[in-house]
Amino acid sequence: MESDYGVPRELSPLQKSRSIYHPDLPSCLQGTTVRVEFGDATTVADSAGAHAISQSFPHTYGQRLVHFLKATAKVHGAQVISDLPAMRVGVVFCGRQSPGGHNVVWGLHEALKIHNPKSILLGFLGGSEGLFAQRTLEITDNILSTYKNQGGYDLLGRTKDQIRTQEQVNAAMAACNALKLDGLVIIGGVTSNTDAAQLAETFAEAKCSTKVVGVPVTLNGDLKNQFVEANVGFDTICKVNSQLISNVCTDALSAEKYYYFIRLMGRKASHVALECTLQSHPNMVILAEEVAASNLTIFDLTKQICDAIQARAEQEKYHGVILLPEGLIESIPEVYALLQEIHSLLRRGVSVDKISKQLSPWASALFEFLPPFIRKQLLLYPESDDSAQLSQIEIEKLLAELVEAEMNRRQKEGSYKGKKFNAICHFFGYQARGSLPSKFDCDYAYVLGHICYHILATGLNGYMATVTNLKNPSNKWRCGAAPITAMLSIKHDGRAMTIGKPLVHPATVDLRGKVYELLRQNARKLLLDDIYRNPGPLQFDGPGVESRVVSLRVEDLDYMGRIKELNEYLDKVRSIVKPGCSQDVVKAALSAMSSVTSILSVMSSNGSSA
């Protein structure tokens, strides 16, 4: 109920301890002035889509990168903004709840009050629906007191996670105008930040004075690109899930008679499943990206799992733990094609009980082959992006049934001589996303909230708050902002309803990346050796409190730092190659620059983002 939003929470002793924890700010965000350096104008990683994106976003495409500076920094051309009038800012939770989201609100509120105590922060109640209806709650220190460093989104709530139709965009603009907002901060994932980009463009075209800022908050970990290293909530989700998985691993090793099939949240990408594997060391993980890349059928997956079980049985091991991402069901080619037919019929208004009779022959055959519980789940109405309701489809139970049938067949024909196969299935999703946020997510979200204020104080529109160098302590974090249009791309793979439209697309697991390579190097050992690892519960003090997810430590992601370093080299070249320098210096510079330009032109034309 609306009256429940923002009410004081009943806190446990641990929650009370967490509520008084205050994250540190990087030096570039400290003080009562805003110090900003503008970098170069941005483009997009996919050069083939640059023209179409620039045409769709004429007012917000090509904006410059922004870096915020510490007080002692001496950077030529940097601006120091000390005249900071009071602002009215709105904030809305647009994505699914993710641990740490409340700290974005806290950081934004604190920054507003530090720079001008007369500033006001309004929270929209009930997500985007509350934005359209102009339902607000003024955020105060007293209201925030029991929500600092706490999980959930119950401070403001959330409903639908989209601002997409013309009617919705107009309602959002009407709310911002009516409430005289200087800024609107949208907290969410890829869908929400795509909507933020469109909203910023529409506002600019309509000369609406409200500036739109996006914040990367999603437990899926799929809002990753050259500007965004990590998402708020991913650290917590993976650590909480990894402890649960590790507990199951210990149980499997103790009983020695069950195979656990565990499905994990994460939408279409498999980042959560991959990270939890690296943290807890289960016997096997099947990534959706692997399945899609190899066009593996449901029968291929069944055989793959059965072969693994048989290999373990040869070592007298009749237990194990297998992780599955929830997006796996859509990566199986024949099931995806079946879903497309079902969704098409549902959108045309065909009733659920008549769909099976209107499927194509091959789709009907597959549908009838599947167990009744899966058929029922596949018939659920699709999400707004045309994807299946992944959290409701029990792929773990489907695979467990198929594996049991195949192992029984092998046992009957004599090719498998081990003990009877027994499976137990779990879905870990909702248990983790309401968790107390980890220290990292508390710190990261709070800093992003402060950056949102800095973006608005600089007068920027259509930007996302960014922090890089995240694998290091927070005093070494680099804070800035990047235009959301620089994160857009256009897909033509036929796997989205919005083909051809510029979107912030979810980043999938890179099968050529360092994190996946680490998994592959250890896959055989994980399968056969039972090297289960238990990271334990979330740590708020003592050993492990500053730990980062494995993927963040392994990846080399400091893109913004490299851009700055490159600009420093270019400045050095300019300082050396001046009129009056020797002919040899000019020739050497020309030769080197010619080679570099040729290489970069080829890479750019190929759309390389390496």
Coordinates of C-alpha atoms in Angstrom, one line a residue:
M1 CA 0.0 0.0 0.0
E2 CA 1.1 3.5 -0.7
S3 CA 0.9 4.5 2.9
D4 CA 3.6 1.9 3.7
Y5 CA 6.3 3.5 1.6
G6 CA 9.0 5.2 3.6
V7 CA 7.7 4.1 7.0
P8 CA 10.4 3.3 9.6
R9 CA 11.6 -0.3 9.5
E10 CA 11.9 -2.6 12.4
L11 CA 15.6 -3.4 12.4
S12 CA 17.5 -6.4 13.8
P13 CA 20.7 -5.7 15.7
L14 CA 22.7 -6.5 12.5
Q15 CA 20.5 -4.1 10.4
K16 CA 21.0 -1.4 13.0
S17 CA 24.7 -1.9 12.8
R18 CA 24.6 -1.6 9.0
S19 CA 22.3 1.5 9.1
I20 CA 25.0 3.5 10.9
Y21 CA 27.8 2.4 8.5
H22 CA 28.8 5.4 6.3
P23 CA 30.7 4.7 3.1
D24 CA 33.7 6.8 2.2
L25 CA 33.7 9.1 -0.8
P26 CA 36.5 9.3 -3.3
S27 CA 38.3 12.6 -3.0
C28 CA 36.9 13.8 -6.4
L29 CA 33.4 13.9 -4.8
Q30 CA 34.3 15.6 -1.5
G31 CA 33.9 19.2 -0.7
T32 CA 31.2 21.8 -1.6
T33 CA 32.2 22.5 -5.2
V34 CA 31.9 20.4 -8.4
R35 CA 35.1 20.0 -10.3
V36 CA 34.7 18.6 -13.8
E37 CA 36.8 17.8 -16.8
F38 CA 35.2 17.3 -20.2
G39 CA 36.8 14.7 -22.4
D40 CA 36.3 14.1 -26.1
A41 CA 33.0 13.7 -27.9
T42 CA 31.8 10.1 -27.8
T43 CA 30.8 7.6 -30.6
V44 CA 29.5 4.1 -30.4
A45 CA 31.4 0.8 -30.4
D46 CA 29.4 -0.5 -33.4
S47 CA 30.4 1.9 -36.1
A48 CA 27.9 0.4 -38.5
G49 CA 25.0 1.7 -36.3
A50 CA 26.5 5.1 -35.6
H51 CA 24.6 6.9 -38.3
A52 CA 21.2 5.4 -37.4
I53 CA 21.8 6.1 -33.7
S54 CA 22.8 9.7 -34.3
Q55 CA 19.7 10.2 -36.4
S56 CA 17.5 8.8 -33.7
F57 CA 19.2 10.9 -31.0
P58 CA 20.2 14.2 -32.6
H59 CA 20.1 16.2 -29.4
T60 CA 22.0 13.8 -27.1
Y61 CA 24.3 11.8 -29.4
G62 CA 28.0 12.6 -29.5
Q63 CA 28.2 14.3 -26.1
R64 CA 31.5 14.4 -24.3
L65 CA 32.9 12.1 -21.6
V66 CA 33.0 13.7 -18.1
H67 CA 35.5 13.1 -15.3
F68 CA 35.1 14.5 -11.8
L69 CA 38.3 15.8 -10.2
K70 CA 39.7 16.1 -6.7
A71 CA 40.3 19.6 -5.3
T72 CA 44.1 19.4 -5.8
A73 CA 43.9 18.2 -9.4
K74 CA 45.5 20.6 -11.9
V75 CA 43.9 19.9 -15.2
H76 CA 44.0 22.4 -18.1
G77 CA 40.5 23.4 -19.0
A78 CA 38.8 21.9 -16.0
Q79 CA 35.7 23.7 -14.6
V80 CA 35.1 24.4 -11.0
I81 CA 31.4 25.0 -10.2
S82 CA 30.9 26.8 -6.9
D83 CA 27.6 28.6 -7.5
L84 CA 25.2 25.7 -6.8
P85 CA 21.6 26.8 -6.6
A86 CA 18.9 24.7 -4.9
M87 CA 17.6 21.9 -7.1
R88 CA 14.4 19.8 -7.2
V89 CA 15.2 16.3 -8.2
G90 CA 13.1 13.2 -8.7
V91 CA 14.2 9.6 -8.3
V92 CA 12.5 6.4 -9.4
F93 CA 13.2 2.7 -9.2
C94 CA 12.4 1.4 -12.7
G95 CA 14.1 -2.0 -12.6
R96 CA 13.7 -5.2 -10.6
Q97 CA 14.9 -4.8 -7.0
S98 CA 18.6 -5.1 -6.6
P99 CA 20.6 -5.0 -3.3
G100 CA 22.1 -1.5 -2.8
G101 CA 19.4 0.5 -4.6
H102 CA 18.5 2.4 -1.5
N103 CA 22.0 3.7 -1.2
V104 CA 21.8 5.4 -4.5
V105 CA 18.9 7.5 -3.1
W106 CA 20.9 8.1 0.1
G107 CA 24.0 9.3 -1.8
L108 CA 21.9 11.5 -4.0
H109 CA 20.0 13.1 -1.1
E110 CA 23.2 13.7 0.9
A111 CA 25.0 15.3 -2.1
L112 CA 22.0 17.6 -2.7
K113 CA 21.9 18.8 0.9
I114 CA 25.7 19.2 1.2
H115 CA 25.9 21.5 -1.8
N116 CA 22.6 23.4 -1.0
P117 CA 20.5 22.6 2.0
K118 CA 17.4 24.0 0.3
S119 CA 17.5 21.3 -2.4
I120 CA 14.7 18.8 -2.5
L121 CA 14.6 15.1 -3.4
L122 CA 11.3 13.6 -4.4
G123 CA 10.9 9.8 -4.6
F124 CA 8.3 8.5 -7.0
L125 CA 6.1 5.9 -5.2
G126 CA 5.5 2.6 -7.0
G127 CA 8.1 2.9 -9.8
S128 CA 7.3 4.3 -13.2
E129 CA 3.5 4.0 -12.5
G130 CA 4.1 6.5 -9.6
L131 CA 6.1 8.8 -12.0
F132 CA 3.2 8.9 -14.4
A133 CA 0.7 9.5 -11.6
Q134 CA 2.9 12.1 -9.9
R135 CA 2.8 10.2 -6.6
T136 CA 5.8 11.4 -4.6
L137 CA 7.5 11.2 -1.2
E138 CA 9.9 13.9 -0.1
I139 CA 13.1 12.2 1.0
T140 CA 14.5 13.3 4.4
D141 CA 17.2 12.2 6.7
N142 CA 14.6 10.8 9.1
I143 CA 12.9 8.7 6.3
L144 CA 16.3 7.4 5.1
S145 CA 17.5 6.4 8.6
T146 CA 16.2 2.8 8.5
Y147 CA 16.9 2.3 4.8
K148 CA 20.6 3.0 4.6
N149 CA 22.6 0.0 3.6
Q150 CA 19.4 -2.1 3.6
G151 CA 18.1 -4.4 0.9
G152 CA 15.0 -4.2 -1.2
Y153 CA 13.2 -1.3 -2.9
D154 CA 10.5 -0.9 -0.2
L155 CA 11.5 2.7 0.5
L156 CA 9.7 3.8 -2.7
G157 CA 8.5 0.5 -4.3
R158 CA 8.4 -0.4 -8.0
T159 CA 5.9 -1.6 -10.6
K160 CA 6.5 -1.8 -14.3
D161 CA 10.0 -1.2 -15.4
Q162 CA 9.4 0.7 -18.6
I163 CA 8.8 4.2 -19.9
R164 CA 8.5 3.5 -23.5
T165 CA 5.2 4.3 -25.2
Q166 CA 4.4 7.9 -26.3
E167 CA 1.7 8.1 -23.7
Q168 CA 4.2 7.0 -21.0
V169 CA 6.8 9.4 -22.1
N170 CA 4.3 12.3 -22.2
A171 CA 3.1 11.4 -18.7
A172 CA 6.7 11.4 -17.4
M173 CA 7.3 14.8 -19.0
A174 CA 4.1 16.1 -17.6
A175 CA 5.1 15.0 -14.1
C176 CA 8.6 16.6 -14.4
N177 CA 7.0 19.9 -15.6
A178 CA 4.3 19.9 -12.9
L179 CA 6.7 19.2 -10.1
K180 CA 9.3 21.7 -11.6
L181 CA 12.1 19.1 -11.5
D182 CA 15.6 20.1 -12.4
G183 CA 16.6 16.4 -12.7
L184 CA 15.1 12.9 -12.9
V185 CA 17.3 10.0 -11.8
I186 CA 16.3 6.6 -13.2
I187 CA 17.6 3.6 -11.3
G188 CA 17.6 0.3 -13.2
G189 CA 19.2 -2.0 -15.8
V190 CA 19.4 -2.2 -19.6
T191 CA 15.7 -1.6 -20.3
S192 CA 15.4 1.2 -17.8
N193 CA 18.5 3.0 -19.1
T194 CA 17.4 2.6 -22.7
D195 CA 14.2 4.3 -21.6
A196 CA 16.3 7.0 -19.9
A197 CA 18.2 7.7 -23.1
Q198 CA 14.9 8.1 -25.0
L199 CA 13.4 10.2 -22.3
A200 CA 16.5 12.5 -22.3
E201 CA 16.3 12.9 -26.0
T202 CA 12.5 13.7 -25.9
F203 CA 13.0 16.2 -23.1
A204 CA 15.8 18.0 -25.0
E205 CA 13.7 18.1 -28.2
A206 CA 10.7 19.5 -26.3
K207 CA 13.0 22.0 -24.4
C208 CA 11.9 20.5 -21.1
S209 CA 14.3 21.8 -18.5
T210 CA 14.5 18.4 -16.6
K211 CA 17.8 16.6 -17.1
V212 CA 17.7 12.8 -17.1
V213 CA 20.4 10.6 -15.4
G214 CA 20.7 6.8 -15.4
V215 CA 22.2 4.6 -12.8
P216 CA 23.4 1.0 -13.5
V217 CA 21.6 -1.1 -10.9
T218 CA 20.7 -4.6 -11.8
L219 CA 21.4 -8.0 -10.2
N220 CA 21.8 -9.6 -13.6
G221 CA 25.2 -8.0 -14.2
D222 CA 24.4 -7.5 -17.9
L223 CA 24.7 -3.7 -18.1
K224 CA 28.4 -3.9 -18.9
N225 CA 30.2 -2.0 -21.6
Q226 CA 33.4 0.1 -22.0
F227 CA 32.1 2.7 -19.6
V228 CA 30.3 0.4 -17.0
E229 CA 32.5 -2.1 -15.1
A230 CA 29.8 -3.5 -12.7
N231 CA 26.2 -3.1 -11.7
V232 CA 24.9 -2.4 -8.2
G233 CA 23.6 -5.6 -6.7
F234 CA 25.6 -8.2 -8.7
D235 CA 28.3 -8.5 -6.0
T236 CA 25.6 -9.2 -3.4
I237 CA 23.6 -11.6 -5.5
C238 CA 26.6 -13.7 -6.4
K239 CA 28.0 -13.8 -2.8
V240 CA 24.6 -14.8 -1.3
N241 CA 23.9 -17.4 -4.0
S242 CA 27.4 -18.8 -3.7
Q243 CA 27.0 -19.5 -0.1
L244 CA 23.7 -21.3 -0.7
I245 CA 25.3 -23.3 -3.5
S246 CA 28.3 -24.1 -1.3
N247 CA 25.9 -25.4 1.4
V248 CA 24.3 -27.6 -1.1
C249 CA 27.7 -28.8 -2.3
T250 CA 28.6 -29.8 1.2
D251 CA 25.2 -31.6 1.6
A252 CA 25.8 -33.5 -1.6
L253 CA 29.3 -34.6 -0.5
S254 CA 27.9 -35.7 2.8
A255 CA 24.9 -37.7 1.6
E256 CA 26.7 -38.9 -1.6
K257 CA 23.5 -39.9 -3.3
Y258 CA 21.9 -36.8 -4.9
Y259 CA 22.5 -34.6 -7.9
Y260 CA 21.3 -31.0 -7.3
F261 CA 20.1 -29.0 -10.3
I262 CA 20.2 -25.4 -9.3
R263 CA 18.7 -22.6 -11.5
L264 CA 19.9 -19.1 -10.9
M265 CA 18.4 -15.7 -11.7
G266 CA 20.1 -13.5 -14.3
R267 CA 17.7 -13.1 -17.2
K268 CA 19.2 -13.9 -20.7
A269 CA 22.9 -13.6 -19.8
S270 CA 24.7 -16.1 -17.6
H271 CA 26.9 -13.8 -15.6
V272 CA 25.4 -14.8 -12.2
A273 CA 25.8 -18.5 -13.0
L274 CA 29.4 -18.1 -14.2
E275 CA 30.4 -16.0 -11.2
C276 CA 28.8 -18.3 -8.7
T277 CA 30.7 -21.2 -10.3
L278 CA 34.0 -19.4 -9.8
Q279 CA 33.2 -18.7 -6.2
S280 CA 31.7 -22.0 -5.1
H281 CA 33.2 -24.6 -7.4
P282 CA 30.2 -26.8 -8.2
N283 CA 30.8 -29.8 -10.5
M284 CA 29.2 -28.3 -13.6
V285 CA 27.6 -25.2 -15.1
I286 CA 25.9 -24.9 -18.5
L287 CA 26.0 -21.3 -19.8
A288 CA 23.3 -20.1 -22.1
E289 CA 25.9 -18.4 -24.3
E290 CA 27.7 -21.8 -24.9
V291 CA 24.5 -23.4 -25.9
A292 CA 23.5 -20.7 -28.3
A293 CA 27.0 -20.6 -29.8
S294 CA 27.0 -24.3 -30.4
N295 CA 23.3 -24.7 -31.3
L296 CA 22.9 -27.4 -28.7
T297 CA 19.5 -29.1 -28.6
I298 CA 17.7 -30.2 -25.5
F299 CA 18.9 -33.7 -26.3
D300 CA 22.5 -32.6 -26.6
L301 CA 22.3 -31.0 -23.2
T302 CA 20.8 -34.2 -21.8
K303 CA 23.6 -36.3 -23.2
Q304 CA 26.2 -33.8 -22.0
I305 CA 24.9 -34.1 -18.4
C306 CA 24.5 -37.8 -18.5
D307 CA 28.0 -38.3 -19.8
A308 CA 29.3 -36.2 -16.9
I309 CA 27.3 -38.3 -14.4
Q310 CA 28.7 -41.5 -15.9
A311 CA 32.3 -40.2 -15.8
R312 CA 31.8 -39.4 -12.1
A313 CA 30.2 -42.8 -11.5
E314 CA 33.4 -44.5 -12.8
Q315 CA 35.1 -42.8 -9.8
E316 CA 32.3 -44.2 -7.5
K317 CA 30.8 -40.7 -7.2
Y318 CA 27.0 -40.6 -7.3
H319 CA 26.4 -37.0 -6.2
G320 CA 27.0 -33.6 -7.7
V321 CA 25.9 -30.0 -8.2
I322 CA 24.9 -28.5 -11.6
L323 CA 24.2 -24.8 -12.1
L324 CA 21.9 -23.5 -14.8
P325 CA 21.1 -19.9 -15.7
E326 CA 17.4 -19.1 -16.0
G327 CA 18.0 -17.8 -19.6
L328 CA 19.1 -21.3 -20.7
I329 CA 15.6 -22.2 -21.9
E330 CA 15.7 -19.4 -24.5
S331 CA 19.2 -20.4 -25.8
I332 CA 18.1 -23.9 -26.9
P333 CA 17.3 -23.3 -30.6
E334 CA 14.2 -25.5 -31.0
V335 CA 12.7 -24.3 -27.7
Y336 CA 13.3 -20.7 -28.7
A337 CA 11.6 -21.2 -32.0
L338 CA 8.7 -22.9 -30.2
L339 CA 8.4 -19.9 -27.8
Q340 CA 8.4 -17.5 -30.8
E341 CA 5.4 -19.3 -32.2
I342 CA 3.6 -19.4 -28.9
H343 CA 4.2 -15.7 -28.2
S344 CA 3.0 -14.7 -31.7
L345 CA -0.2 -16.6 -31.1
L346 CA -0.6 -15.1 -27.6
R347 CA -0.2 -11.6 -29.0
R348 CA -2.8 -12.3 -31.6
G349 CA -5.3 -13.1 -28.8
V350 CA -5.4 -16.9 -29.2
S351 CA -6.5 -18.4 -25.9
V352 CA -4.0 -20.7 -24.1
D353 CA -6.1 -23.8 -24.4
K354 CA -6.2 -23.5 -28.2
I355 CA -2.5 -22.7 -28.9
S356 CA -1.3 -26.2 -29.2
K357 CA -3.6 -26.9 -32.1
Q358 CA -2.4 -23.9 -34.0
L359 CA 1.4 -24.6 -33.8
S360 CA 3.3 -25.8 -36.8
P361 CA 3.8 -29.6 -37.1
W362 CA 7.3 -29.6 -35.7
A363 CA 6.5 -27.2 -32.9
S364 CA 3.5 -29.2 -32.0
A365 CA 5.5 -32.3 -31.8
L366 CA 8.1 -30.7 -29.5
F367 CA 5.4 -29.2 -27.4
E368 CA 3.7 -32.5 -26.9
F369 CA 7.0 -34.2 -26.1
L370 CA 7.6 -31.8 -23.2
P371 CA 6.3 -32.6 -19.7
P372 CA 2.9 -31.0 -18.8
F373 CA 4.4 -28.6 -16.2
I374 CA 6.8 -27.1 -18.8
R375 CA 4.0 -26.8 -21.4
K376 CA 2.0 -24.8 -18.9
Q377 CA 5.0 -22.5 -18.2
L378 CA 5.8 -21.9 -21.8
L379 CA 2.3 -20.7 -22.4
L380 CA 2.7 -17.8 -20.0
Y381 CA 2.3 -14.4 -21.6
P382 CA 5.7 -12.9 -22.6
E383 CA 7.5 -10.0 -21.0
S384 CA 7.5 -6.5 -22.5
D385 CA 10.7 -7.3 -24.4
D386 CA 9.1 -10.5 -25.9
S387 CA 11.2 -12.8 -23.7
A388 CA 9.6 -15.6 -21.9
Q389 CA 8.9 -15.4 -18.2
L390 CA 12.2 -16.9 -17.4
S391 CA 11.8 -17.0 -13.6
Q392 CA 8.7 -19.1 -14.0
I393 CA 10.1 -21.8 -16.3
E394 CA 11.6 -24.7 -14.4
I395 CA 14.4 -25.7 -16.9
E396 CA 16.1 -27.5 -14.0
K397 CA 13.2 -29.8 -13.5
L398 CA 12.9 -30.5 -17.2
L399 CA 16.6 -31.4 -17.5
A400 CA 16.4 -33.5 -14.3
E401 CA 13.5 -35.5 -15.8
L402 CA 15.2 -36.0 -19.2
V403 CA 18.5 -37.0 -17.5
E404 CA 16.8 -39.5 -15.2
A405 CA 15.0 -41.1 -18.2
E406 CA 18.3 -41.3 -20.2
M407 CA 20.2 -42.7 -17.2
N408 CA 17.5 -45.3 -16.7
R409 CA 17.7 -46.2 -20.4
R410 CA 21.5 -46.6 -20.2
Q411 CA 21.2 -48.7 -17.0
K412 CA 18.7 -51.0 -18.6
E413 CA 20.8 -51.5 -21.8
G414 CA 23.9 -52.1 -19.6
S415 CA 26.0 -49.1 -20.7
Y416 CA 25.7 -47.6 -17.3
K417 CA 26.4 -49.9 -14.3
G418 CA 26.3 -47.4 -11.5
K419 CA 23.8 -46.6 -8.8
K420 CA 20.4 -45.2 -9.5
F421 CA 20.3 -41.5 -10.4
N422 CA 18.5 -39.2 -7.9
A423 CA 17.9 -35.5 -8.5
I424 CA 16.8 -32.6 -6.3
C425 CA 16.0 -29.2 -7.9
H426 CA 16.2 -25.7 -6.6
F427 CA 15.7 -22.2 -8.0
F428 CA 17.8 -19.5 -6.3
G429 CA 16.5 -16.1 -7.2
Y430 CA 14.1 -14.3 -4.8
Q431 CA 16.1 -15.5 -1.8
A432 CA 19.1 -13.4 -2.7
R433 CA 17.7 -10.2 -4.3
G434 CA 16.2 -9.0 -1.0
S435 CA 19.5 -9.5 0.9
L436 CA 21.3 -6.9 2.9
P437 CA 23.7 -5.5 0.3
S438 CA 27.4 -6.3 0.5
K439 CA 29.9 -3.6 1.6
F440 CA 31.0 -3.2 -2.0
D441 CA 27.4 -2.7 -3.2
C442 CA 26.7 -0.2 -0.3
D443 CA 29.8 1.8 -1.2
Y444 CA 29.3 1.6 -5.0
A445 CA 25.6 2.6 -4.9
Y446 CA 26.3 5.5 -2.4
V447 CA 29.1 6.9 -4.7
L448 CA 26.9 6.6 -7.7
G449 CA 24.2 8.7 -5.9
H450 CA 26.7 11.5 -5.3
I451 CA 27.8 11.3 -9.0
C452 CA 24.2 11.8 -10.0
Y453 CA 24.2 15.1 -8.2
H454 CA 27.4 16.1 -9.9
I455 CA 26.0 15.3 -13.3
L456 CA 22.9 17.4 -12.7
A457 CA 25.0 20.3 -11.2
T458 CA 27.0 20.3 -14.4
G459 CA 23.8 20.6 -16.4
L460 CA 24.2 17.4 -18.3
N461 CA 21.3 15.4 -19.8
G462 CA 21.2 11.8 -21.0
Y463 CA 24.2 10.6 -19.0
M464 CA 24.9 7.6 -16.8
A465 CA 26.8 7.8 -13.6
T466 CA 30.0 5.7 -13.9
V467 CA 32.8 4.5 -11.6
T468 CA 35.9 2.7 -12.9
N469 CA 38.9 1.1 -11.4
L470 CA 36.4 -0.7 -9.1
K471 CA 38.6 -3.7 -8.3
N472 CA 40.8 -1.3 -6.2
P473 CA 39.9 0.4 -2.9
S474 CA 37.2 3.1 -3.1
N475 CA 39.8 5.9 -2.6
K476 CA 41.2 5.0 -6.0
W477 CA 37.9 4.8 -7.9
R478 CA 37.6 7.1 -10.9
C479 CA 34.2 8.9 -11.0
G480 CA 32.6 10.3 -14.1
A481 CA 29.7 10.1 -16.5
A482 CA 29.2 8.8 -20.0
P483 CA 26.4 9.6 -22.5
I484 CA 23.9 6.8 -22.6
T485 CA 23.8 7.1 -26.3
A486 CA 27.4 6.0 -26.5
M487 CA 26.2 2.6 -25.0
L488 CA 23.5 2.0 -27.6
S489 CA 23.7 -0.5 -30.4
I490 CA 21.5 -2.0 -33.1
K491 CA 21.0 -5.7 -33.2
H492 CA 19.9 -7.6 -36.4
D493 CA 20.0 -11.2 -35.0
G494 CA 16.3 -11.7 -35.0
R495 CA 16.3 -12.5 -31.3
A496 CA 14.5 -9.4 -30.2
M497 CA 11.1 -7.8 -30.8
T498 CA 12.8 -4.4 -31.2
I499 CA 15.2 -5.4 -34.0
G500 CA 16.8 -2.4 -35.7
K501 CA 16.1 0.0 -32.8
P502 CA 18.9 1.5 -30.8
L503 CA 19.0 -0.1 -27.3
V504 CA 21.3 -0.6 -24.4
H505 CA 21.6 -4.3 -25.1
P506 CA 22.4 -6.8 -22.3
A507 CA 26.0 -7.9 -22.4
T508 CA 26.3 -11.7 -22.5
V509 CA 29.2 -13.8 -21.3
D510 CA 32.2 -13.3 -23.6
L511 CA 33.3 -16.8 -24.7
R512 CA 36.6 -15.3 -25.7
G513 CA 37.1 -13.4 -22.4
K514 CA 39.4 -14.0 -19.5
V515 CA 36.6 -15.0 -17.1
Y516 CA 35.2 -17.7 -19.3
E517 CA 38.8 -18.9 -20.0
L518 CA 39.3 -19.3 -16.3
L519 CA 36.2 -21.5 -16.1
R520 CA 37.3 -23.7 -19.0
Q521 CA 40.8 -24.2 -17.5
N522 CA 39.2 -25.6 -14.4
A523 CA 36.2 -27.4 -15.9
R524 CA 37.6 -30.9 -15.8
K525 CA 38.9 -30.5 -12.2
L526 CA 35.5 -29.1 -11.1
L527 CA 33.7 -32.0 -12.7
L528 CA 35.6 -34.9 -11.2
D529 CA 37.5 -33.7 -8.1
D530 CA 34.8 -32.2 -5.8
I531 CA 36.9 -29.1 -5.0
Y532 CA 33.9 -27.4 -3.4
R533 CA 34.6 -24.0 -1.9
N534 CA 32.4 -22.2 0.6
P535 CA 32.9 -18.4 0.7
G536 CA 30.6 -18.2 3.7
P537 CA 27.9 -15.5 4.4
L538 CA 28.3 -11.9 3.5
Q539 CA 31.1 -10.2 5.5
F540 CA 30.6 -6.7 6.9
D541 CA 33.8 -6.7 8.9
G542 CA 37.0 -8.7 9.1
P543 CA 38.5 -11.1 6.5
G544 CA 36.7 -10.9 3.2
V545 CA 34.9 -7.6 3.7
E546 CA 36.7 -5.9 0.8
S547 CA 36.5 -8.9 -1.5
R548 CA 35.3 -8.4 -5.1
V549 CA 33.6 -10.8 -7.4
V550 CA 36.1 -13.0 -9.3
S551 CA 35.0 -11.6 -12.7
L552 CA 35.8 -8.0 -11.7
R553 CA 39.3 -9.1 -10.4
V554 CA 40.0 -11.1 -13.5
E555 CA 38.8 -8.7 -16.2
D556 CA 40.9 -5.8 -17.3
L557 CA 38.2 -3.1 -17.6
D558 CA 39.7 0.3 -16.9
Y559 CA 38.5 1.8 -20.2
M560 CA 38.1 5.3 -18.8
G561 CA 41.5 5.2 -17.4
R562 CA 43.0 4.1 -20.7
I563 CA 41.1 6.9 -22.5
K564 CA 42.7 9.4 -20.1
E565 CA 46.2 7.8 -20.5
L566 CA 45.8 7.9 -24.3
N567 CA 44.9 11.6 -24.2
E568 CA 48.0 12.2 -22.1
Y569 CA 50.2 10.6 -24.8
L570 CA 48.5 12.6 -27.5
D571 CA 49.2 15.8 -25.5
K572 CA 52.9 14.7 -25.2
V573 CA 53.0 14.3 -29.0
R574 CA 51.6 17.8 -29.5
S575 CA 54.2 19.2 -27.0
I576 CA 57.1 17.5 -28.9
V577 CA 56.0 18.0 -32.5
K578 CA 55.8 21.8 -32.8
P579 CA 56.8 24.1 -35.6
G580 CA 60.6 24.4 -35.4
C581 CA 61.3 20.8 -34.3
S582 CA 63.6 18.7 -36.4
Q583 CA 62.7 17.0 -39.7
D584 CA 63.5 13.7 -38.2
V585 CA 61.0 14.2 -35.3
V586 CA 58.3 15.1 -37.8
K587 CA 59.0 12.1 -40.0
A588 CA 59.0 9.7 -37.1
A589 CA 55.7 11.1 -35.8
L590 CA 54.1 10.9 -39.3
S591 CA 55.3 7.3 -39.8
A592 CA 54.0 6.2 -36.4
M593 CA 50.7 8.1 -36.7
S594 CA 50.1 6.7 -40.2
S595 CA 50.5 3.2 -39.0
V596 CA 48.4 3.6 -35.9
T597 CA 45.6 5.4 -38.0
S598 CA 45.6 2.6 -40.5
I599 CA 45.2 -0.1 -37.9
L600 CA 42.6 1.7 -36.0
S601 CA 40.6 2.4 -39.1
V602 CA 40.4 -1.3 -39.9
M603 CA 39.5 -2.2 -36.4
S604 CA 36.8 0.5 -36.3
S605 CA 35.2 -0.6 -39.6
N606 CA 35.0 -4.1 -38.3
G607 CA 33.2 -2.9 -35.2
S608 CA 35.9 -4.2 -32.9
S609 CA 35.6 -3.4 -29.3
A610 CA 38.6 -5.2 -28.1

